[in-house]
Coordinates of C-alpha atoms in Angstrom, one line a residue:
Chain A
X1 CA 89.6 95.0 81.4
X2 CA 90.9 97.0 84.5
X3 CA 88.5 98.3 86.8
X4 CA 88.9 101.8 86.5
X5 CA 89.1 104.1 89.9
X6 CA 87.4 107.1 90.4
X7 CA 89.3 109.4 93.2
X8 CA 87.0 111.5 95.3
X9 CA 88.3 114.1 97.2
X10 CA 90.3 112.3 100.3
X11 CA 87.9 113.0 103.2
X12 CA 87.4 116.4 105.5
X13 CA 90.2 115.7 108.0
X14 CA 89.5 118.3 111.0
X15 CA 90.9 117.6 114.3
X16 CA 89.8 119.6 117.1
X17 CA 91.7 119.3 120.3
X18 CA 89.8 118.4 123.4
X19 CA 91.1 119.5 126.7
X20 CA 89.3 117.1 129.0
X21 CA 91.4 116.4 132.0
X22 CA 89.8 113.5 132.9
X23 CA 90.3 111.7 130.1
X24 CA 94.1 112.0 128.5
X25 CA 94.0 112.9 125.5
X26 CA 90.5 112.8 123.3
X27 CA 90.3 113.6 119.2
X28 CA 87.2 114.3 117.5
X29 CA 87.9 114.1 113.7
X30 CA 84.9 115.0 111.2
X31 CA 84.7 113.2 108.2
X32 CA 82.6 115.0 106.0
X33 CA 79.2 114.4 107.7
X34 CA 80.8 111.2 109.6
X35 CA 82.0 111.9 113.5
X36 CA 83.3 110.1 115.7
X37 CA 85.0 110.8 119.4
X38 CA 87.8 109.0 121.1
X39 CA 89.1 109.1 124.7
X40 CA 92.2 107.1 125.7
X41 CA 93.4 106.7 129.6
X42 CA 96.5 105.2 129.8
X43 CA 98.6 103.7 131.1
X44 CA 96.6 103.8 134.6
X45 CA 96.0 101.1 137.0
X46 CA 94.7 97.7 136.4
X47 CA 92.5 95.6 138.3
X48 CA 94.1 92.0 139.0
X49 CA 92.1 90.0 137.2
X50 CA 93.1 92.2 133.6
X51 CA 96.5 92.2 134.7
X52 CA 99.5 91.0 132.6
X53 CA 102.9 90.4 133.8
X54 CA 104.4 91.3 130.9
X55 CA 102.5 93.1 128.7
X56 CA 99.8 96.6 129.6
X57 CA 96.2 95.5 129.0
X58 CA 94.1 96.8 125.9
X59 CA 90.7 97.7 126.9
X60 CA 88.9 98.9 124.3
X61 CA 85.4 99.8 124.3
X62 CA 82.9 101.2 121.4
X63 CA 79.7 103.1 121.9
X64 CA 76.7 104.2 119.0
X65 CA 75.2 106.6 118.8
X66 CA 72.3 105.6 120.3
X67 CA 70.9 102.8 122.4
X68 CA 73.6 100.6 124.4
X69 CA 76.3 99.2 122.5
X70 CA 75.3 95.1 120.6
X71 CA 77.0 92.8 119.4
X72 CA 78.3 94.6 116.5
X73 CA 80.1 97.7 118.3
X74 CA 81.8 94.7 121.0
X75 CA 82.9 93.0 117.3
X76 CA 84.2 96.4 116.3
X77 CA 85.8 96.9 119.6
X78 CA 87.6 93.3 118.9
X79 CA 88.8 94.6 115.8
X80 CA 90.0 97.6 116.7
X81 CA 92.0 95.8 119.3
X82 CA 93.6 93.7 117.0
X83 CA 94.5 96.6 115.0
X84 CA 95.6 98.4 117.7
X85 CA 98.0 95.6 119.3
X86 CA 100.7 95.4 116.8
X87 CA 100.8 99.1 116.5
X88 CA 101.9 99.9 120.4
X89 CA 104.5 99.0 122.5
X90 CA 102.2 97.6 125.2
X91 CA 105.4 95.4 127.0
X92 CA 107.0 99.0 127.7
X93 CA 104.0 98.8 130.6
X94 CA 103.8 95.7 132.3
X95 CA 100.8 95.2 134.4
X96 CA 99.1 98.6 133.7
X97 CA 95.8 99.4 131.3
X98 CA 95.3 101.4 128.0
X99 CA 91.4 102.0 128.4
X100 CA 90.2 103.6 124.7
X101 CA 86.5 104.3 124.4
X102 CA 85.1 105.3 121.2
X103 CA 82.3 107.1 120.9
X104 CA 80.0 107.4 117.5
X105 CA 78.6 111.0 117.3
X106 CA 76.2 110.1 114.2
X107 CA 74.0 107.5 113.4
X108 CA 73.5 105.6 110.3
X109 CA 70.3 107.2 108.3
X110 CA 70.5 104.8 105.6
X111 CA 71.1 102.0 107.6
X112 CA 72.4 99.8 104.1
X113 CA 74.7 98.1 106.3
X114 CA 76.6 97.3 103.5
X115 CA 80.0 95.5 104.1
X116 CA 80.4 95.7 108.0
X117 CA 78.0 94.2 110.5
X118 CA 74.3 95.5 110.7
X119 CA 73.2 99.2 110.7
X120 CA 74.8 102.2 112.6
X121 CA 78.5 101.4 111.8
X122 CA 79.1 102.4 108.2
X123 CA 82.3 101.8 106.8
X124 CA 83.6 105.3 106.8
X125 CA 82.3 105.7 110.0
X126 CA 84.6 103.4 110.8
X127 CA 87.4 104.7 109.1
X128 CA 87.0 107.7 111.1
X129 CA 87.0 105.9 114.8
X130 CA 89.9 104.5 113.9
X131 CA 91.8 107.8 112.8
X132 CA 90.1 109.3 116.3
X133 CA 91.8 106.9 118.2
X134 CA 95.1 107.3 116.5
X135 CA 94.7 111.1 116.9
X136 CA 94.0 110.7 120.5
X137 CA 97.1 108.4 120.8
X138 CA 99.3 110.7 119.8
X139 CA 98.0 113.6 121.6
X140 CA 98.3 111.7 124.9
X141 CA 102.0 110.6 124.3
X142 CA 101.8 108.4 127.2
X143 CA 101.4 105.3 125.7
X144 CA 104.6 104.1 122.5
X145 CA 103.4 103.2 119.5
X146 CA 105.5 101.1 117.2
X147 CA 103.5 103.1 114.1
X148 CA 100.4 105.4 113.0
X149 CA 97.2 103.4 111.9
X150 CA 95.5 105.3 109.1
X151 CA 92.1 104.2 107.9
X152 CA 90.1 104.5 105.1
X153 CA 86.8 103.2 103.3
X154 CA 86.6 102.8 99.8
X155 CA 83.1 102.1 97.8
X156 CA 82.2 100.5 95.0
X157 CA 79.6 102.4 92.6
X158 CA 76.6 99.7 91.3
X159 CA 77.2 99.4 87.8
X160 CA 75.5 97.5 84.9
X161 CA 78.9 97.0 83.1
X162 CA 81.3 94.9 84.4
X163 CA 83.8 97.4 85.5
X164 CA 82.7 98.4 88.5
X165 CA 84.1 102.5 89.7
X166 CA 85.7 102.6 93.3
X167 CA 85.3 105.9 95.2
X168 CA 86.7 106.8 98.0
X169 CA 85.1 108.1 101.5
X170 CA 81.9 107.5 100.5
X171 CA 79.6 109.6 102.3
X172 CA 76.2 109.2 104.0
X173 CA 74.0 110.3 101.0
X174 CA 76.2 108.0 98.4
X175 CA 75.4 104.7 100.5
X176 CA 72.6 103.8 99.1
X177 CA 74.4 104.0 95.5
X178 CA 77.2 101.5 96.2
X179 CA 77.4 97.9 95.5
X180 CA 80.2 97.3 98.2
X181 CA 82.6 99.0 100.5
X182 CA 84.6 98.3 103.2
X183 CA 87.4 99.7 105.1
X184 CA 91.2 99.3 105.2
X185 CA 93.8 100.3 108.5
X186 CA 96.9 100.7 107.1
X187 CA 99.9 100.7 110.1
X188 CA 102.7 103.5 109.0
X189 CA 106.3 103.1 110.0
X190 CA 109.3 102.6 109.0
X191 CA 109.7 98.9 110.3
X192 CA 107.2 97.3 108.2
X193 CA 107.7 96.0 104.9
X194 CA 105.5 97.5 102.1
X195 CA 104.1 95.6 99.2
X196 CA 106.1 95.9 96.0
X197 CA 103.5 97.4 94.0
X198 CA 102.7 100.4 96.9
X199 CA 103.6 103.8 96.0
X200 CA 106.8 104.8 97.9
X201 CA 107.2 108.9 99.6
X202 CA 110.4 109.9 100.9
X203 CA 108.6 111.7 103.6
X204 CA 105.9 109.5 104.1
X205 CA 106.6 105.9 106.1
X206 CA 105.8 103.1 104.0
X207 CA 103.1 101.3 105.0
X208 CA 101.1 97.7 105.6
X209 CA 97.6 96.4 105.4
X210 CA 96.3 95.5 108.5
X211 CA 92.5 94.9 107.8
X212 CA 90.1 95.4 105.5
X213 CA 86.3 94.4 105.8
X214 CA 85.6 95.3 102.1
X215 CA 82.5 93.1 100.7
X216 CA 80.4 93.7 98.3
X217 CA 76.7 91.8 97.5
X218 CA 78.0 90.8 94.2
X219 CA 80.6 88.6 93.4
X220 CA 84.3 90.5 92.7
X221 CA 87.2 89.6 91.6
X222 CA 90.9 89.3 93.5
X223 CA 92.2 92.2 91.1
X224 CA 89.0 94.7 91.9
X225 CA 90.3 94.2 96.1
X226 CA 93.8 94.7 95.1
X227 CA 92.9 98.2 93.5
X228 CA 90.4 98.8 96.0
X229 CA 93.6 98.2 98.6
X230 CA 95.7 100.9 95.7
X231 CA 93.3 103.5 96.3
X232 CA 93.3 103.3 100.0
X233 CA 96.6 103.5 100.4
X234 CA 96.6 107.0 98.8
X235 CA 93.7 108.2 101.1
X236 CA 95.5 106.4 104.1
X237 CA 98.7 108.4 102.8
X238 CA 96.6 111.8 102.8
X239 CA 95.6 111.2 106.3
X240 CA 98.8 110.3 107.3
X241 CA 100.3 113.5 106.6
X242 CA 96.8 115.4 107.8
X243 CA 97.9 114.2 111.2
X244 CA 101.2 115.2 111.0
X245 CA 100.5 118.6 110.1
X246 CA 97.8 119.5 112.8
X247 CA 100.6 117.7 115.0
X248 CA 102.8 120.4 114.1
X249 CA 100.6 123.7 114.6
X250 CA 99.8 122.5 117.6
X251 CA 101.4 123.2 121.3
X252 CA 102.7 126.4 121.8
X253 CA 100.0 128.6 121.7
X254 CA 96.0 129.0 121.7
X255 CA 94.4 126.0 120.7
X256 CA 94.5 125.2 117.2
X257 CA 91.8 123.9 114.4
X258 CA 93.2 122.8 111.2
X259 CA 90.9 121.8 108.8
X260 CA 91.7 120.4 105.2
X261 CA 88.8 121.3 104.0
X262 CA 88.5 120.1 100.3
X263 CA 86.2 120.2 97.5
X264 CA 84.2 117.2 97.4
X265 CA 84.4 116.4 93.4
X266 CA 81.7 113.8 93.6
X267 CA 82.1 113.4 89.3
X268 CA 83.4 109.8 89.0
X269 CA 85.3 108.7 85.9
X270 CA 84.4 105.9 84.4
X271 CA 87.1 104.8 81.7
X272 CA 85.9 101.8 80.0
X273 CA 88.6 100.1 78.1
X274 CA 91.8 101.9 78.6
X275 CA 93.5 100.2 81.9
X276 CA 94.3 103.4 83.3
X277 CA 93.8 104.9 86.5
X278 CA 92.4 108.1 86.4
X279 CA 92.6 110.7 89.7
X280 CA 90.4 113.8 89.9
X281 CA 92.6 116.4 91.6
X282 CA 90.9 118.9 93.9
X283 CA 92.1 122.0 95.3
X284 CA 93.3 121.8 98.5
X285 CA 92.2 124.3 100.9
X286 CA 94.9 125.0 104.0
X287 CA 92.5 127.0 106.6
X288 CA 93.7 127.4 110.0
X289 CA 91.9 129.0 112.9
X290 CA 93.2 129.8 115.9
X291 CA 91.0 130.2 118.9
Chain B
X1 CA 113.4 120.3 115.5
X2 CA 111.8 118.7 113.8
X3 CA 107.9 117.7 114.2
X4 CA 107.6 113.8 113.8
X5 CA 105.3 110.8 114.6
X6 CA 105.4 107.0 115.8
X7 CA 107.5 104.7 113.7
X8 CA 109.2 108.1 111.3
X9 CA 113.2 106.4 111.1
X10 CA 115.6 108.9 113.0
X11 CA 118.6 109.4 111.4
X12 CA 120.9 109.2 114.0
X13 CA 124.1 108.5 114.0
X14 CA 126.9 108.7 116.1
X15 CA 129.7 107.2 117.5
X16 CA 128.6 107.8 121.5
X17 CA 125.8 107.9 120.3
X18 CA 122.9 108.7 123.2
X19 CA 119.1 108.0 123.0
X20 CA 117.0 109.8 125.2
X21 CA 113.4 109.4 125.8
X22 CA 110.6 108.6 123.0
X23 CA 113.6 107.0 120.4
X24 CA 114.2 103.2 120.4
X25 CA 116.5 101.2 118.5
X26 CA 115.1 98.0 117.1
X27 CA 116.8 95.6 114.9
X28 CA 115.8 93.9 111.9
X29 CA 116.1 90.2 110.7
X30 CA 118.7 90.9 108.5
X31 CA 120.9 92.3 111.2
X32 CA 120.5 95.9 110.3
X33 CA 119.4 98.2 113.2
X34 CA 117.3 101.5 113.1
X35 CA 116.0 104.4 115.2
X36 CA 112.6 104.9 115.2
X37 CA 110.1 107.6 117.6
X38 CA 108.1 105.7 119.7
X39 CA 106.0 108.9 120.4
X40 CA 104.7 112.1 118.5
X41 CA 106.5 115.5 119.4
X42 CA 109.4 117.8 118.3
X43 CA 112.1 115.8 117.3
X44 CA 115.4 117.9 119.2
X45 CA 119.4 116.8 119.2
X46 CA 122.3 118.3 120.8
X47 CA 125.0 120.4 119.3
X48 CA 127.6 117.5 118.5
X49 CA 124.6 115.4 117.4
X50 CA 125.6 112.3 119.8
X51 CA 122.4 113.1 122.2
X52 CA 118.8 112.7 120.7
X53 CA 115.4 112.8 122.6
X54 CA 111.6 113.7 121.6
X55 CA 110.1 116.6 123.2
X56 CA 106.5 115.8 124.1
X57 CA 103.9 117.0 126.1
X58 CA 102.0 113.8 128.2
X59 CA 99.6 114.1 131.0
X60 CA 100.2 111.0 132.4
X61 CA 103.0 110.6 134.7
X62 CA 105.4 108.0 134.0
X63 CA 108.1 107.2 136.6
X64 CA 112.1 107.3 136.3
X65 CA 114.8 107.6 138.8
X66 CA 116.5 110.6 139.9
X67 CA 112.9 112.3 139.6
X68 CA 111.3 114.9 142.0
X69 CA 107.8 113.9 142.6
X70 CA 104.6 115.0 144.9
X71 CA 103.3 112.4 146.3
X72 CA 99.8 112.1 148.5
X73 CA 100.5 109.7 151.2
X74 CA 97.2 106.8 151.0
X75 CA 97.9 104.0 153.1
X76 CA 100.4 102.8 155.8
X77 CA 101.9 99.0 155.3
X78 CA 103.5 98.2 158.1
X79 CA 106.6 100.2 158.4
X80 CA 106.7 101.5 155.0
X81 CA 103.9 104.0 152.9
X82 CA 102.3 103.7 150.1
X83 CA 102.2 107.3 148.2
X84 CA 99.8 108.1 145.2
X85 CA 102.8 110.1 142.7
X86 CA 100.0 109.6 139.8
X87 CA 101.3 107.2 137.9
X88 CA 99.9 103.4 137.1
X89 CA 101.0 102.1 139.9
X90 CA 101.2 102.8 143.6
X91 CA 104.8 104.3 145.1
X92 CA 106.8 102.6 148.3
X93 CA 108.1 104.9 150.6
X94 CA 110.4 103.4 153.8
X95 CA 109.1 105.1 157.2
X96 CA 113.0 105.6 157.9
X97 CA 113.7 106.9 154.1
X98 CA 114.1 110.7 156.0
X99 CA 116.9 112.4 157.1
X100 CA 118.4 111.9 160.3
X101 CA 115.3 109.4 161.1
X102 CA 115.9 106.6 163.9
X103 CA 114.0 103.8 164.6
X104 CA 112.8 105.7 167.5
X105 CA 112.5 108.7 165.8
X106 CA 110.0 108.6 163.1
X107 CA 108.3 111.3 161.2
X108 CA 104.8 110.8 161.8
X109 CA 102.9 111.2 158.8
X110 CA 99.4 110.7 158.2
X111 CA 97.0 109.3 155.4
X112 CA 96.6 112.2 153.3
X113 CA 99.8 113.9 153.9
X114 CA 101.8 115.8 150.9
X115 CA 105.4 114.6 150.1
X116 CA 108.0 116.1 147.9
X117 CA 110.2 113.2 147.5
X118 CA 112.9 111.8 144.6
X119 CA 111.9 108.5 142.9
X120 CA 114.9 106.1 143.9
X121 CA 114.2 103.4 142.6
X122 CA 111.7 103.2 138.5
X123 CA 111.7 100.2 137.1
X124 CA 108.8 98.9 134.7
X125 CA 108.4 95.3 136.6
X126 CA 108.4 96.9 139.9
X127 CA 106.3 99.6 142.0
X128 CA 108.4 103.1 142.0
X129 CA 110.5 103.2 145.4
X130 CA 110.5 106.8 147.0
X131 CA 112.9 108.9 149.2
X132 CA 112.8 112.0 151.1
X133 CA 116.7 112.9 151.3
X134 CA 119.2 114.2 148.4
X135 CA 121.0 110.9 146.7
X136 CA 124.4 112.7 147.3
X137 CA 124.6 114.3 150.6
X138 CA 121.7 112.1 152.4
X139 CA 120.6 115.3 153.8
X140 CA 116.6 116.3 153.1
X141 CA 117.3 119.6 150.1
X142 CA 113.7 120.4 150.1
X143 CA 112.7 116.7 150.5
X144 CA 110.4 115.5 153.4
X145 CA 106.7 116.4 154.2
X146 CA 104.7 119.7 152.6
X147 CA 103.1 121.4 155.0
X148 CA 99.8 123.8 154.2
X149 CA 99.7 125.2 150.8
X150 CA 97.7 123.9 147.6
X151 CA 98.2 121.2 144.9
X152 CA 97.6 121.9 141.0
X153 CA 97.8 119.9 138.8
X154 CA 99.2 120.6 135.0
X155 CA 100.5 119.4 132.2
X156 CA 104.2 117.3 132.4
X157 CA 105.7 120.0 129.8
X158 CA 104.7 122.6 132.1
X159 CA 106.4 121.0 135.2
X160 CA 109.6 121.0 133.3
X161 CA 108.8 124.9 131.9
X162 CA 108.1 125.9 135.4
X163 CA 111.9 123.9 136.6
X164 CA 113.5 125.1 133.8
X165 CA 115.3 128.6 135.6
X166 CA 115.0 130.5 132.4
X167 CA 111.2 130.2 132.3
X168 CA 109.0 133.1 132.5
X169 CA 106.5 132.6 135.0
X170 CA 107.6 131.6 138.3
X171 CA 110.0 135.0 138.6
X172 CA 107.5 137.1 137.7
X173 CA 105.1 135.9 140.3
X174 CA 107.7 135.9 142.8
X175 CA 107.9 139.7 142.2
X176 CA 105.0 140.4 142.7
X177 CA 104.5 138.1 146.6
X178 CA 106.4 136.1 148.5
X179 CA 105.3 132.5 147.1
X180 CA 106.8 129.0 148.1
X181 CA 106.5 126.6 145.4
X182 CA 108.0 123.0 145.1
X183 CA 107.3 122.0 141.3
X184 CA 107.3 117.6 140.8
X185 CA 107.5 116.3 137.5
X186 CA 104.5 114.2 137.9
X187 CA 102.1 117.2 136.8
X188 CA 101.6 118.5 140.3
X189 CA 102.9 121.4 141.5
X190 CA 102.3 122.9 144.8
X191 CA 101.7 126.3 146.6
X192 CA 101.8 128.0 149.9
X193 CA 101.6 131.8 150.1
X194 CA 100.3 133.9 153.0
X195 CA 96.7 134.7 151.5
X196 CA 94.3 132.5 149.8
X197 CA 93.7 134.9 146.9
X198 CA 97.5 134.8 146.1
X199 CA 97.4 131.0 145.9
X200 CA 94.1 130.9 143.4
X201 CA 95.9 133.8 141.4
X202 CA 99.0 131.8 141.0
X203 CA 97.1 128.6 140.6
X204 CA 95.0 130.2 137.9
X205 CA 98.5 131.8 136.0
X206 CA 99.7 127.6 136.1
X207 CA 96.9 127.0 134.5
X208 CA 96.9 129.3 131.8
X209 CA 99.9 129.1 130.7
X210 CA 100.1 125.7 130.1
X211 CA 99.3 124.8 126.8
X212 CA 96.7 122.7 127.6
X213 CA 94.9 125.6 129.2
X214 CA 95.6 127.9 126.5
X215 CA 99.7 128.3 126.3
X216 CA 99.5 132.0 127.3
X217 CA 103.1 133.6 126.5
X218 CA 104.7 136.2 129.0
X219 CA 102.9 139.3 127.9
X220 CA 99.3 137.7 127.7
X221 CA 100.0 136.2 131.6
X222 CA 101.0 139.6 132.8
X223 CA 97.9 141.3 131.6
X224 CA 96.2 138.7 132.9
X225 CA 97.7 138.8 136.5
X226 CA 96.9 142.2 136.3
X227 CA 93.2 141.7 135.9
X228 CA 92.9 139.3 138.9
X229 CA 92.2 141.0 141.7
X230 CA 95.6 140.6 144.7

C-alpha cells in the first residue's frame, strides 16, 4: 500500500525587489504567512585570516527573529553553506568574500519544532531562506552560480491508518497537525544528473537532491521519503520557474511585484488502496503590480 | 533575447564560435562539452550567431582589461598608488604610469584624489594594475587626475547606457548646460558643471533613470528635469 500524496497548492511565491545600496542585492520572498529576508555582498574584500588562495570565502550568517542567533540558526547557517558551495563558482574569485546574511522576519508560534533543530526555524521557514537567498543571488549577478537551489518542505499529516498523507508547504496553523516534515534543496542545472524516476521538462533544468532534513516522530519507511522527495521536486519545479518569471518582468522599468498568488486548497486526499497519486489542481492567479 | 538563469544549457553553436561574459563551457566525464549561463539576465547573440554574451545588471564591480575606471586614490606605496576602483580588491597604479611623466617629473597626487584611468592589467590571482594614458598612442585621451566635480555612484548597466552614444540621457542634459562628464564602468560616474544645482540635477536624472532607482524612460526624465528647479 502506497502512501498516497496530497498536493497543496505550491506556496505564495512573491518576490519584492529591495533597492538597498548597501547591501547588493536583497530578496524578500513571502511564503504564505512564512518570511524571510536575504542580503548578499559579494564578492568584496576579505580579511587575511578568511582568505583562500584559490577559492572566494562563503560567509554565511543566519539571524531569528528575535533574540541573538543559537546554536541552531549557526547549524542552519552550516547548512546553508554546504548547500550553497556546490551551486557557485566560488574559484572564479580567488581571495575575495561572499558575505550572505539571512534574516527570519517571523517567529515560530507553535514552536513544534518538528524535524529541524528546536523552535523558531520551521521547515518551511526554511524553505523560504533558502529561495531568499537564491533570489538575492541572482539579482546581484556578481557572484556565478553553477545552478539555482530551489527549496521546499513537505509534511506529513498524523494518521491512524498506516498510510500516512504528505502535503506540501505546510503552513503555520497546519504544524501542529503533522507527524513529520522536513525540507528538501534541490540544485537546478543542466550539468547535474537527475534520478531516473524524476519528472523530466523541456524548459525546466533537471534537477538533484542536495538535502533534506525530513524526520518524522514515528517510524517511516524508505518508500514514504522517496515520495516525500516526488512531491518536492514538483514544488521545487514550481518555484523554479516562479523565479524565472519575476526574473523576466523585471529591469526595464518601475519596479515590479509579481505575486503567484494561488488558492490554498487545504482539502487533502486520502486514497486508501489504489497506489495512485492524486494532485489537487488550483487556479493559478498571474497578478502583477507595477509600482 | 531571451530571459535565463544559472545552469539553463545554451545552445550555442558555431564554428568561431565566441563566448562572452556570464556563459562557460564545462565538459562532462564522457567527453561531451556544454554551454551553460553562469549568471541570470537576458540571454543576447549576434547576427551570424558566432558571438554570445548574457546581459545583466550587477552592482558590484568586477575588473577586466581594456576597462575605463574611476578610481579614488587611498594610499601611496613607495613609488606606486594604491586606488579604491570598487572592486574586491585594491588597484596598483605606477607614479610614472602618466603621460609624458619623468622621474623628475611626477604628477603629484594626493590621498583622496579622483582618477579616470584604464585597467591594464585584470587578472583573478592578481590586484588590477591601472594606467592613466591610451594603450595605443601612450598619450593621456581623457586619462589622468579629475579635478573638482562630483562622484555618483549607479548601477554597472547604467554606466554602459550612459557610454553607449545612442542613449538618451547624457544628450539631453547636455542641451540643456554645459556638463563635463567622464562615465567608468565600475558604477561611478562623475560630474563637473559650473553651478552646484546643475550637478545635483544631473546627479538626481543618473539616479533615476537607472533601473535600480526606478528605470525612468526618456519622456518620464524630461518631465522630471523640468520640475527640478536649474
Amino acid at each position: 500500500m502506497k502512501a498516497s500524496i496530497g498536493w497543496t497548492a505550491p506556496p505564495d511565491l512573491v518576490l519584492v525587489r529591495s533597492l538597498a545600496t548597501l547591501c547588493r542585492g536583497a530578496v524578500t520572498p513571502v511564503e504564505g504567512e512564512t518570511k524571510s529576508l536575504t542580503s548578499i555582498s559579494g564578492p568584496i574584500e576579505v580579511r587575511p585570516n578568511l582568505e583562500q588562495p584559490s577559492h572566494a570565502t562563503l560567509d554565511v550568517h543566519i539571524r531569528p527573529l528575535a533574540s541573538i542567533s543559537g546554536t541552531d540558526s549557526k547549524a542552519l547557517a552550516a547548512t546553508l553553506k554546504a548547500l550553497l558551495t556546490p551551486s557557485l563558482l566560488l574559484s572564479h574569485h580567488p581571495r575575495t568574500l561572499v558575505q550572505i546574511v539571512g534574516q527570519a522576519l517571523c517567529g515560530s508560534n507553535s514552536g513544534s519544532g518538528m524535524g529541524s533543530a528546536g523552535k523558531g526555524w520551521n521547515t518551511t521557514l526554511i524553505a523560504s531562506l533558502v529561495n531568499a537567498t537564491t533570489a538575492a543571488l541572482l539579482n546581484t549577478a556578481a557572484v556565478p552560480m553553477r545552478g539555482v537551489v530551489c527549496a521546499v518542505s513537505v509534511g506529513r499529516l498524523r494518521s491512524q491508518s498506516a498510510s500516512p498523507t504528505l502535503i506540501l508547504d505546510p503552513s503555520e496553523s497546519e504544524l501542529p497537525y503533522l507527524s513529520g516534515s522536513g525540507c528538501f534543496a534541490f540544485l537546478f542545472s543542466s550539468v547535474v544528473t537527475a534520478l531516473p524516476d524524476s519528472e523530466a521538462s523541456s524548459d525546466v533544468p533537471p534537477c538533484s537532491l542536495l538535502w533534506t532534513n525530513y524526520s518524522a516522530n514515528t517510524s517511516f519507511t524508505e518508500s514514504e521519503l522517496v515520495d516525500a522527495r516526488k512531491l518536492a521536486e514538483r514544488g521545487a519545479v514550481e518555484v523554479w520557474k516562479a523565479l524565472k518569471e519575476s526574473l523576466g518582468s523585471m529591469g526595464k522599468s518601475a519596479v515590479t511585484l509579481v505575486g503567484w498568488k494561488r488558492d490554498k486548497n487545504t482539502t487533502v486526499k486520502e486514497v486508501a488502496e489504489e497506489p495512485s497519486e492524486s494532485a489537487s489542481e488550483s487556479e493559478v492567479d498571474d497578478e502583477k503590480m507595477e509600482i | 533575447m531571451s530571459t535565463i538563469l544559472p545552469g539553463e544549457a545554451v545552445p550555442a553553436q558555431h564554428v568561431n564560435l565566441k563566448l562572452g561574459p556570464g556563459l562557460l563551457q564545462l565538459s562532462s566525464a564522457d567527453g561531451k562539452s556544454s554551454i551553460i549561463s553562469t549568471r541570470a539576465g537576458e540571454l543576447n547573440h549576434s547576427a551570424n550567431r558566432s558571438r554570445w554574451w548574457i546581459e545583466s545588471n550587477a552592482r558590484r564591480y568586477v575588473p577586466a582589461s581594456q576597462e575605463s575606471v574611476i578610481g579614488v586614490v587611498i594610499a601611496r606605496s613607495g613609488e606606486n598608488w594604491r586606488v579604491d576602483i570598487g572592486a574586491a580588491h585594491m588597484a596598483t597604479l605606477d607614479g610614472l604610469a602618466f603621460e609624458g611623466a619623468t622621474k623628475r617629473n611626477r604628477p603629484n597626487l594626493k590621498v583622496g584624489s579622483l582618477l579616470y584611468a584604464r585597467v591594464s592589467l585584470a587578472h583573478k590571482d592578481m590586484e588590477p594594475e591601472l594606467e592613466c594614458f591610451d594603450a595605443q598612442t601612450r598619450k593621456a585621451e581623457g586619462f589622468g587626475e579629475l579635478k573638482g566635480g562630483f562622484v555618483v555612484h549607479c548601477s554597472l548597466k547604467m554606466c554602459r547606457h550612459l557610454l553607449d552614444p545612442k542613449h538618451f540621457l547624457l544628450p539631453m542634459l547636455g542641451a540643456q548646460f554645459p556638463l563635463e562628464t567622464a562615465t567608468g564602468l565600475n558604477g561611478r560616474v562623475w560630474i563637473n558643471a559650473k553651478e552646484a544645482k546643475t550637478i545635483i540635477a544631473v546627479s538626481r536624472c543618473i539616479e533615476a533613470v537607472d533601473s535600480d532607482g526606478g528605470g525612468m524612460d526618456e519622456a518620464s526624465a524630461k518631465h522630471f528635469l523640468g520640475t527640478l528647479d536649474i
